[in-house]
C-alpha positions as protocol buffer text, in pm:
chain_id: "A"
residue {
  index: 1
  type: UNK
  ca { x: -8400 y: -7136 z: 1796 }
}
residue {
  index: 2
  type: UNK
  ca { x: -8249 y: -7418 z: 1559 }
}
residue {
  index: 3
  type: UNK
  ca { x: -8351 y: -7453 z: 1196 }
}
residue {
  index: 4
  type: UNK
  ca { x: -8263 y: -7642 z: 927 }
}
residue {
  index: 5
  type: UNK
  ca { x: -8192 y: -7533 z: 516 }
}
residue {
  index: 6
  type: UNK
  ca { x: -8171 y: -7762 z: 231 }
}
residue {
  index: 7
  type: UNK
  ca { x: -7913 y: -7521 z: 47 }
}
residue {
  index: 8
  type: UNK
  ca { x: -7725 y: -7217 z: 147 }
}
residue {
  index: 9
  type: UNK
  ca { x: -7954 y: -6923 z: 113 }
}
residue {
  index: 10
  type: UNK
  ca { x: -8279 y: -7052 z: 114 }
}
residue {
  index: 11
  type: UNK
  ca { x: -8573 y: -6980 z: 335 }
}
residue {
  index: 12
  type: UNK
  ca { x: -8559 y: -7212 z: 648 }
}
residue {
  index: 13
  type: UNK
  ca { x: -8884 y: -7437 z: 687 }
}
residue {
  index: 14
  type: UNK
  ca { x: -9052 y: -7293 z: 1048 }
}
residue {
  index: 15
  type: UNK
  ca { x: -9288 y: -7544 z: 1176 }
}
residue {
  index: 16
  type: UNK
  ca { x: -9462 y: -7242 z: 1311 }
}
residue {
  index: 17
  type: UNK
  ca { x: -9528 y: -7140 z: 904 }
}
residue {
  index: 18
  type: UNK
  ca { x: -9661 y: -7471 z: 844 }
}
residue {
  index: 19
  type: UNK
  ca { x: -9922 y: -7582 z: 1092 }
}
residue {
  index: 20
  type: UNK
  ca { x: -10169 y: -7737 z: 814 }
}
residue {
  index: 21
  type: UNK
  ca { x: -9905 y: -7954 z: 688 }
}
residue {
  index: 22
  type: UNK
  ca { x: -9773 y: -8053 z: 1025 }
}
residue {
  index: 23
  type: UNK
  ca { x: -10171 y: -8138 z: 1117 }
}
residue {
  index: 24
  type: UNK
  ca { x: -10157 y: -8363 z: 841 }
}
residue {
  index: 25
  type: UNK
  ca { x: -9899 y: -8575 z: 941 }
}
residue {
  index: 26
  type: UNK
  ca { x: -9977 y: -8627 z: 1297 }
}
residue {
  index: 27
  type: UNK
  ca { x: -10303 y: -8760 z: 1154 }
}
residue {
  index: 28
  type: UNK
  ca { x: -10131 y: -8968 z: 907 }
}
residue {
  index: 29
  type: UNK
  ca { x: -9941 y: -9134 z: 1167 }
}
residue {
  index: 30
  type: UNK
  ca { x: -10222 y: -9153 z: 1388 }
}
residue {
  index: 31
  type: UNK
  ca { x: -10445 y: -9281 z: 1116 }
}
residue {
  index: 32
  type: UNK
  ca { x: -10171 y: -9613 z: 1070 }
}
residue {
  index: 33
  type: UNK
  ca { x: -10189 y: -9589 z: 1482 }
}
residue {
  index: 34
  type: UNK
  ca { x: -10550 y: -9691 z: 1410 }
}
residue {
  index: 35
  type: UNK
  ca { x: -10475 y: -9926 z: 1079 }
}
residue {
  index: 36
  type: UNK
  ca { x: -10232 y: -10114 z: 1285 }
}
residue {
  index: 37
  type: UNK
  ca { x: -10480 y: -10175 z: 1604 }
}
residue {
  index: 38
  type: UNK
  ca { x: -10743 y: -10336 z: 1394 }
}
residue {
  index: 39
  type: UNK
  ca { x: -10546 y: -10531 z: 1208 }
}
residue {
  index: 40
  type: UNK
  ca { x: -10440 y: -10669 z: 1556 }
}
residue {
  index: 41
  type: UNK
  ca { x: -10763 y: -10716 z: 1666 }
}
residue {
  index: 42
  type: UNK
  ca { x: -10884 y: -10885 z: 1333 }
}
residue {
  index: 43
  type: UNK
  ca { x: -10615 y: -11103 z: 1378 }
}
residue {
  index: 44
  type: UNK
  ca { x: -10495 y: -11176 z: 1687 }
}
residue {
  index: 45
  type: UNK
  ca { x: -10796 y: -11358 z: 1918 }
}
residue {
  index: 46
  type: UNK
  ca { x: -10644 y: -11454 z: 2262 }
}
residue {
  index: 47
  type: UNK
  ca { x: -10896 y: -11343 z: 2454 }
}
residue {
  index: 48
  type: UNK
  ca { x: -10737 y: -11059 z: 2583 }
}
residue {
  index: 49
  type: UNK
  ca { x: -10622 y: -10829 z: 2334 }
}
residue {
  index: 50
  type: UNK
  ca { x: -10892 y: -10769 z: 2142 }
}
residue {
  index: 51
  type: UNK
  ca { x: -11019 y: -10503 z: 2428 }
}
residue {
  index: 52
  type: UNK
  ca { x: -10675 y: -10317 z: 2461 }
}
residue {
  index: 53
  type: UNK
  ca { x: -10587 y: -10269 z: 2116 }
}
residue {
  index: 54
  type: UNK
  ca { x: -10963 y: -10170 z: 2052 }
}
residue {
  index: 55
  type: UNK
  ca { x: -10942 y: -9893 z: 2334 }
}
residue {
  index: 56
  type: UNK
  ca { x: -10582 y: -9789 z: 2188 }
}
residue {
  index: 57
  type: UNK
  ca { x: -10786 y: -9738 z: 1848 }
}
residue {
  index: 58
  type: UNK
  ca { x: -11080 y: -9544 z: 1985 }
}
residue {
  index: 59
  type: UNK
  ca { x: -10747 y: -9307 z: 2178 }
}
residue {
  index: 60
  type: UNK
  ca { x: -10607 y: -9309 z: 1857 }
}
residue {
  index: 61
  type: UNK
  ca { x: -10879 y: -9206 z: 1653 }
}
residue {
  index: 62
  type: UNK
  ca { x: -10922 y: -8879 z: 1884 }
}
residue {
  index: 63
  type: UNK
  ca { x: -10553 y: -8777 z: 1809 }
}
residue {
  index: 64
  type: UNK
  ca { x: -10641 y: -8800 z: 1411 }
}
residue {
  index: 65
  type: UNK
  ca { x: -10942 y: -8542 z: 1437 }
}
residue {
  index: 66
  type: UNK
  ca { x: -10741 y: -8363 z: 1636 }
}
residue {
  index: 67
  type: UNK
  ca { x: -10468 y: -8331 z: 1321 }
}
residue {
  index: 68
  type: UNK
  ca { x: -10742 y: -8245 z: 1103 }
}
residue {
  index: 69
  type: UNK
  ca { x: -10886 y: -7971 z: 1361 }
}
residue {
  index: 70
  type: UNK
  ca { x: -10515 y: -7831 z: 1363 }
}
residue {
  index: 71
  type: UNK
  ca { x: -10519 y: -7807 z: 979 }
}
residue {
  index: 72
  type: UNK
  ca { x: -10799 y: -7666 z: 950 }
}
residue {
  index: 73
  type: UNK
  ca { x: -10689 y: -7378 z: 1181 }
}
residue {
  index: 74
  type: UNK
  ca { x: -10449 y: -7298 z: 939 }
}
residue {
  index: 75
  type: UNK
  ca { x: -10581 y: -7328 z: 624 }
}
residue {
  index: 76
  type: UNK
  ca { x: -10555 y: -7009 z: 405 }
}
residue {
  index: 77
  type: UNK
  ca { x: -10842 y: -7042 z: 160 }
}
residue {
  index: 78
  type: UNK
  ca { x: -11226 y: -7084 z: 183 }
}
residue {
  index: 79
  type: UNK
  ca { x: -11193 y: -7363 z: -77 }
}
residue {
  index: 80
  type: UNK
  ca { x: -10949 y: -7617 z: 168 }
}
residue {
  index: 81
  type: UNK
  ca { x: -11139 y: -7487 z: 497 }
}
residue {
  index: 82
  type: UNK
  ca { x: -11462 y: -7614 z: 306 }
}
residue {
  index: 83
  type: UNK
  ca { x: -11360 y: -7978 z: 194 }
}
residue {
  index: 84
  type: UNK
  ca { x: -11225 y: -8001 z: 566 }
}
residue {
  index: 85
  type: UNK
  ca { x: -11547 y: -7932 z: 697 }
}
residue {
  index: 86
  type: UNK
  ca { x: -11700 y: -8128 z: 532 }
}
residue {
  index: 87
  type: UNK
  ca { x: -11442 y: -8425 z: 602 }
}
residue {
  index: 88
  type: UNK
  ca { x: -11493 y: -8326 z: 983 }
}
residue {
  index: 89
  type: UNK
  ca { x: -11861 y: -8386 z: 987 }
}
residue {
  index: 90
  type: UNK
  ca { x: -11896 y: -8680 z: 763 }
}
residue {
  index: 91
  type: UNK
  ca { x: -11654 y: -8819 z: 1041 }
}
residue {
  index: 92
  type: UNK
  ca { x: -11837 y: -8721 z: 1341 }
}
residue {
  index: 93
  type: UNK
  ca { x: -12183 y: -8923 z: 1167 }
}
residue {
  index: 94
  type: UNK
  ca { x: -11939 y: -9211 z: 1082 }
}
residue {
  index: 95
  type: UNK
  ca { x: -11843 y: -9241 z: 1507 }
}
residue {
  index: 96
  type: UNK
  ca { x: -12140 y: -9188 z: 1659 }
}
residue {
  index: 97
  type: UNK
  ca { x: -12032 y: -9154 z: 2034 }
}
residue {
  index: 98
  type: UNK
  ca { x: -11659 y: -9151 z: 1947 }
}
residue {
  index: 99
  type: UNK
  ca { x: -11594 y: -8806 z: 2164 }
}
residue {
  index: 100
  type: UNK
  ca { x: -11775 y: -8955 z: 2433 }
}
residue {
  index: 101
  type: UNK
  ca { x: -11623 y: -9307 z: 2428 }
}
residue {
  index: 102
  type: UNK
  ca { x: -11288 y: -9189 z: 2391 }
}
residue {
  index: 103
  type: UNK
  ca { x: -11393 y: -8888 z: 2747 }
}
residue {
  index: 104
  type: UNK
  ca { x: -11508 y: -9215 z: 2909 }
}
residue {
  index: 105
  type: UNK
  ca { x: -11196 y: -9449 z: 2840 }
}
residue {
  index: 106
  type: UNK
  ca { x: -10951 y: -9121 z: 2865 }
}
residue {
  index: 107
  type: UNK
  ca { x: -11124 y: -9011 z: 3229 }
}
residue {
  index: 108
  type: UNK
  ca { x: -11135 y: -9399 z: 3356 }
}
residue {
  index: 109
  type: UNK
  ca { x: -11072 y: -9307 z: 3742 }
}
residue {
  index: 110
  type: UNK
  ca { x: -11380 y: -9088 z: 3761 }
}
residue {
  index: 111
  type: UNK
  ca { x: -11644 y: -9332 z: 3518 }
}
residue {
  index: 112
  type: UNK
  ca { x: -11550 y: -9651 z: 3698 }
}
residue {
  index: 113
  type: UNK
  ca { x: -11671 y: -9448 z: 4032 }
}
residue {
  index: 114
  type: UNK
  ca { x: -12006 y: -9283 z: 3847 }
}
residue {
  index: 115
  type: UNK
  ca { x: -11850 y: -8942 z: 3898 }
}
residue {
  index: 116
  type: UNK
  ca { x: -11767 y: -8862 z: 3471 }
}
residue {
  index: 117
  type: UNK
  ca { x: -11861 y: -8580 z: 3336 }
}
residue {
  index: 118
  type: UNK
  ca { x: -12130 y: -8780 z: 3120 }
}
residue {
  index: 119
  type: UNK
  ca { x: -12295 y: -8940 z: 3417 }
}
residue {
  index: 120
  type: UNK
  ca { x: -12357 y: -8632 z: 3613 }
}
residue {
  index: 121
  type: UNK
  ca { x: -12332 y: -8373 z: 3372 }
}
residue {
  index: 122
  type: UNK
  ca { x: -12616 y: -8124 z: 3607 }
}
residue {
  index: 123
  type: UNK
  ca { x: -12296 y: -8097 z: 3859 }
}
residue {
  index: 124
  type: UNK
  ca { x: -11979 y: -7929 z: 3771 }
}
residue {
  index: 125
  type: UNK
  ca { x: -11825 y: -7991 z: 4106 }
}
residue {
  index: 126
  type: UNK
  ca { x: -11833 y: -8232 z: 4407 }
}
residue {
  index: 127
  type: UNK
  ca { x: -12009 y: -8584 z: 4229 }
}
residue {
  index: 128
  type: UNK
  ca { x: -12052 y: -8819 z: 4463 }
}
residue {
  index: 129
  type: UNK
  ca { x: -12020 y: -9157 z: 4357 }
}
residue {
  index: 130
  type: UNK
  ca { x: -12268 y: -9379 z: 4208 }
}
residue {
  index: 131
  type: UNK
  ca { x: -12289 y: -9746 z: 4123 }
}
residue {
  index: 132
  type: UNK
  ca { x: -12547 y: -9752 z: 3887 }
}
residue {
  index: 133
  type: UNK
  ca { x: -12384 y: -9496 z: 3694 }
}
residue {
  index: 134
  type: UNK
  ca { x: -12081 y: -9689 z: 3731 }
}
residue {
  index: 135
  type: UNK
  ca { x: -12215 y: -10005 z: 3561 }
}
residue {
  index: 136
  type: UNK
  ca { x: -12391 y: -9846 z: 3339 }
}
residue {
  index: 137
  type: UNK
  ca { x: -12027 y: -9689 z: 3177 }
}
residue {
  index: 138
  type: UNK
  ca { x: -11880 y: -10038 z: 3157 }
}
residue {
  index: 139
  type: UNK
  ca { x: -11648 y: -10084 z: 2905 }
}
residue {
  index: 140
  type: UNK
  ca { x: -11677 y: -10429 z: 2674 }
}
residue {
  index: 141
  type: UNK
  ca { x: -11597 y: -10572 z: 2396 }
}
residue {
  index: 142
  type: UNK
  ca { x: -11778 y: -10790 z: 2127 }
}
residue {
  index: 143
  type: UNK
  ca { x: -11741 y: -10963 z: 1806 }
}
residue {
  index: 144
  type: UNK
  ca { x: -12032 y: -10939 z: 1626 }
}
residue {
  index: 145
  type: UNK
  ca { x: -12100 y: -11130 z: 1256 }
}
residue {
  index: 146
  type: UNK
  ca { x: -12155 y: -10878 z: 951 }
}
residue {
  index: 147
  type: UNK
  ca { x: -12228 y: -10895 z: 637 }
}
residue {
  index: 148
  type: UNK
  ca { x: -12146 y: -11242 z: 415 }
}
residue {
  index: 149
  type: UNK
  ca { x: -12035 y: -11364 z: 791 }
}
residue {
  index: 150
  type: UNK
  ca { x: -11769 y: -11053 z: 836 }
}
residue {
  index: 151
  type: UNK
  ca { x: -11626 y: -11027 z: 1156 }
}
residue {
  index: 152
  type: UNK
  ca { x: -11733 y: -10698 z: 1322 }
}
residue {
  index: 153
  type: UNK
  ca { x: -11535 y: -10622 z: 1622 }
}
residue {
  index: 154
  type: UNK
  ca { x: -11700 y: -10367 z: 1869 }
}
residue {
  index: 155
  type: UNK
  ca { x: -11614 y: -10153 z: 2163 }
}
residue {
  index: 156
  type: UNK
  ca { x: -11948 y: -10107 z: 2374 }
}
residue {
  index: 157
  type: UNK
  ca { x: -11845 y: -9796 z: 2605 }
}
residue {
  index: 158
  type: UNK
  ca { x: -12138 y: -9749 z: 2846 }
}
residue {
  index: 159
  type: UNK
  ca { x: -12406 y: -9661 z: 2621 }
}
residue {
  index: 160
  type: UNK
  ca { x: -12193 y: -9609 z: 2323 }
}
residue {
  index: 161
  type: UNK
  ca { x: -12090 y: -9861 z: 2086 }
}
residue {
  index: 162
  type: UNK
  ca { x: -11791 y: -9813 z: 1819 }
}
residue {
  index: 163
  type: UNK
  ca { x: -11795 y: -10045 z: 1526 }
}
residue {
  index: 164
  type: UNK
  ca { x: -11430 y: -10047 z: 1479 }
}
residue {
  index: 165
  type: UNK
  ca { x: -11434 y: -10105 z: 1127 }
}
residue {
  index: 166
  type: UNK
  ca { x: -11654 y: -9821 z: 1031 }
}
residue {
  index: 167
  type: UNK
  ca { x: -11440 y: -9607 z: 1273 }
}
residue {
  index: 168
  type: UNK
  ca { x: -11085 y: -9673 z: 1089 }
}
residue {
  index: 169
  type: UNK
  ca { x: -11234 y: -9637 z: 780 }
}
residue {
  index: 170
  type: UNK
  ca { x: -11400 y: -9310 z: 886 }
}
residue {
  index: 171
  type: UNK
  ca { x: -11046 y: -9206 z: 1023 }
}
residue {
  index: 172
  type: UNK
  ca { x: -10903 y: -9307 z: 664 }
}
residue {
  index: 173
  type: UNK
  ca { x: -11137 y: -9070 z: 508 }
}
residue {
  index: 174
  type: UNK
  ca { x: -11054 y: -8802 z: 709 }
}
residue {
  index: 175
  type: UNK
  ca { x: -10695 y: -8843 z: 642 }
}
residue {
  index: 176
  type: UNK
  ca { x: -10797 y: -8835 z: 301 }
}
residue {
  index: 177
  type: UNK
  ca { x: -10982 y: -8547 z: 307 }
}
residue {
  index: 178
  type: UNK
  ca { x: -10678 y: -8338 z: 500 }
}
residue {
  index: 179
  type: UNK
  ca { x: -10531 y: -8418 z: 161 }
}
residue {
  index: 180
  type: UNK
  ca { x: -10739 y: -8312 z: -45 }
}
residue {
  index: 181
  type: UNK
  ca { x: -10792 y: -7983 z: 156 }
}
residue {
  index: 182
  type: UNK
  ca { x: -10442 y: -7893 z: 152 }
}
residue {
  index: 183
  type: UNK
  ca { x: -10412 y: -7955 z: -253 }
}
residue {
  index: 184
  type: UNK
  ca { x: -10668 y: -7692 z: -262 }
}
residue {
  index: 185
  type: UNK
  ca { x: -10544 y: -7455 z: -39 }
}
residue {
  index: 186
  type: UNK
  ca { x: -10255 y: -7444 z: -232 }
}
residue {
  index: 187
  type: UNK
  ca { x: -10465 y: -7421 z: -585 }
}
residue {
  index: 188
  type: UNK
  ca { x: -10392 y: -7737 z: -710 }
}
residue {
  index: 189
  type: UNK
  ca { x: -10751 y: -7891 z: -632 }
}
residue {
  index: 190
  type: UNK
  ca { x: -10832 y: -8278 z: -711 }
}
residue {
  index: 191
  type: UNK
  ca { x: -11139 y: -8479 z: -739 }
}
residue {
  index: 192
  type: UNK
  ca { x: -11337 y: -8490 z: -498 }
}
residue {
  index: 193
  type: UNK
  ca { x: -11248 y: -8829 z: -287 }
}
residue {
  index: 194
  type: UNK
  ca { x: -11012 y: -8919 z: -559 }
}
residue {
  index: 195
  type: UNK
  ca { x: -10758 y: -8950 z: -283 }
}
residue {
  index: 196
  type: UNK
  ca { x: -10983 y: -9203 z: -126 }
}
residue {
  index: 197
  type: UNK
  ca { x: -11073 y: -9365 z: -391 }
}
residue {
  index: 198
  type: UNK
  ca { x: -10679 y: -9401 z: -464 }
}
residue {
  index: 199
  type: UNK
  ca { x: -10614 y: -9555 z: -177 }
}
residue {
  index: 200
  type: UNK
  ca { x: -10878 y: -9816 z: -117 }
}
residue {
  index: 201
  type: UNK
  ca { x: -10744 y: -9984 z: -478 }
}
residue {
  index: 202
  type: UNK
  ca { x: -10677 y: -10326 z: -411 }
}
residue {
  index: 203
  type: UNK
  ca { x: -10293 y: -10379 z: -464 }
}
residue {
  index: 204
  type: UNK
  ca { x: -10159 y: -10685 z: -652 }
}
């Protein structure tokens, strides 16, 4: 096994000892994964993007919960394990349908035939397909008008529709709240949101 030391002596860093922190950054990086697709689609109108980079977000935003699930496994203290939670389900009421648009997207060669998991879920084994189920999971995507004539870019997955705005901001928050989590599990707690709150400053 290979590690690395900063100076002769010390303690080498075990990525095996630090699952929380390593949880974090995978959904940092994910998180800009998801900054950088709807920045793409907000700007970019060709006709034909707009649909990939929005299912590339919704993939995306699955692979930050799944850095804040991974932190949370780790966490040492009640206090961190309780802002997570929290962070988890104000996320999950932010993406309505997100698990299930992401299963549907992810799982494309059975949904496309009416055979998903979603559209038969009374038969574990041997779905036959079925066109009506089939249409009903089509994927699109719209660009609907928001507030003060905000463009609102969504993903309509069969019967679920991701506002891709809310979602990245939702995904921001989590990040956030990973932060915040791991401050306190190391007893150096901060306001609640303050990393948030940091963050969404305008810069100059």
């Amino acid at each position: 096994m290979t590690t690395t030391t900063d100076t002769v002596g010390q303690k080498p860093w075990l990525r095996t000892e630090h699952g929380a922190t390593i949880g974090h950054t995978e959904a940092w990086c994910w998180g800009r994964t998801v900054r950088l697709q709807l920045r793409r689609i907000l700007h970019e109108d060709d006709g034909e993007s707009g649909i990939i980079d929005a299912r590339q977000l919704v993939m995306a935003l699955r692979m930050v919960l799944r850095g804040a699930q991974m932190t949370r496994r780790h966490l040492a203290t009640d206090a961190g394990r309780a802002i997570l939670d929290e962070g988890l389900a104000a996320f999950t009421a932010a993406v309505p349908g997100g698990k299930e648009a992401r299963d549907v997207i992810e799982h494309f060669d059975e949904y496309t035939q009416g055979t998903g998991r979603l559209q038969q879920p009374a038969r574990t084994r041997a779905r036959l397909p079925d066109e009506e189920q089939a249409q009903r999971f089509h994927i699109d995507f719209r660009r609907d008008s928001g507030d003060n004539g905000q463009q609102r870019p969504v993903l309509i997955v069969g019967p679920y529709p991701i506002d891709l705005i809310a979602a990245a901001d939702a995904a921001e928050r989590l990040e956030c709240d990973i932060y915040e989590a791991l401050l306190a599990d190391e007893g150096r707690p901060a306001p609640r949101g303050w990393a948030y709150a940091i963050r969404s400053v305008p810069g100059p």
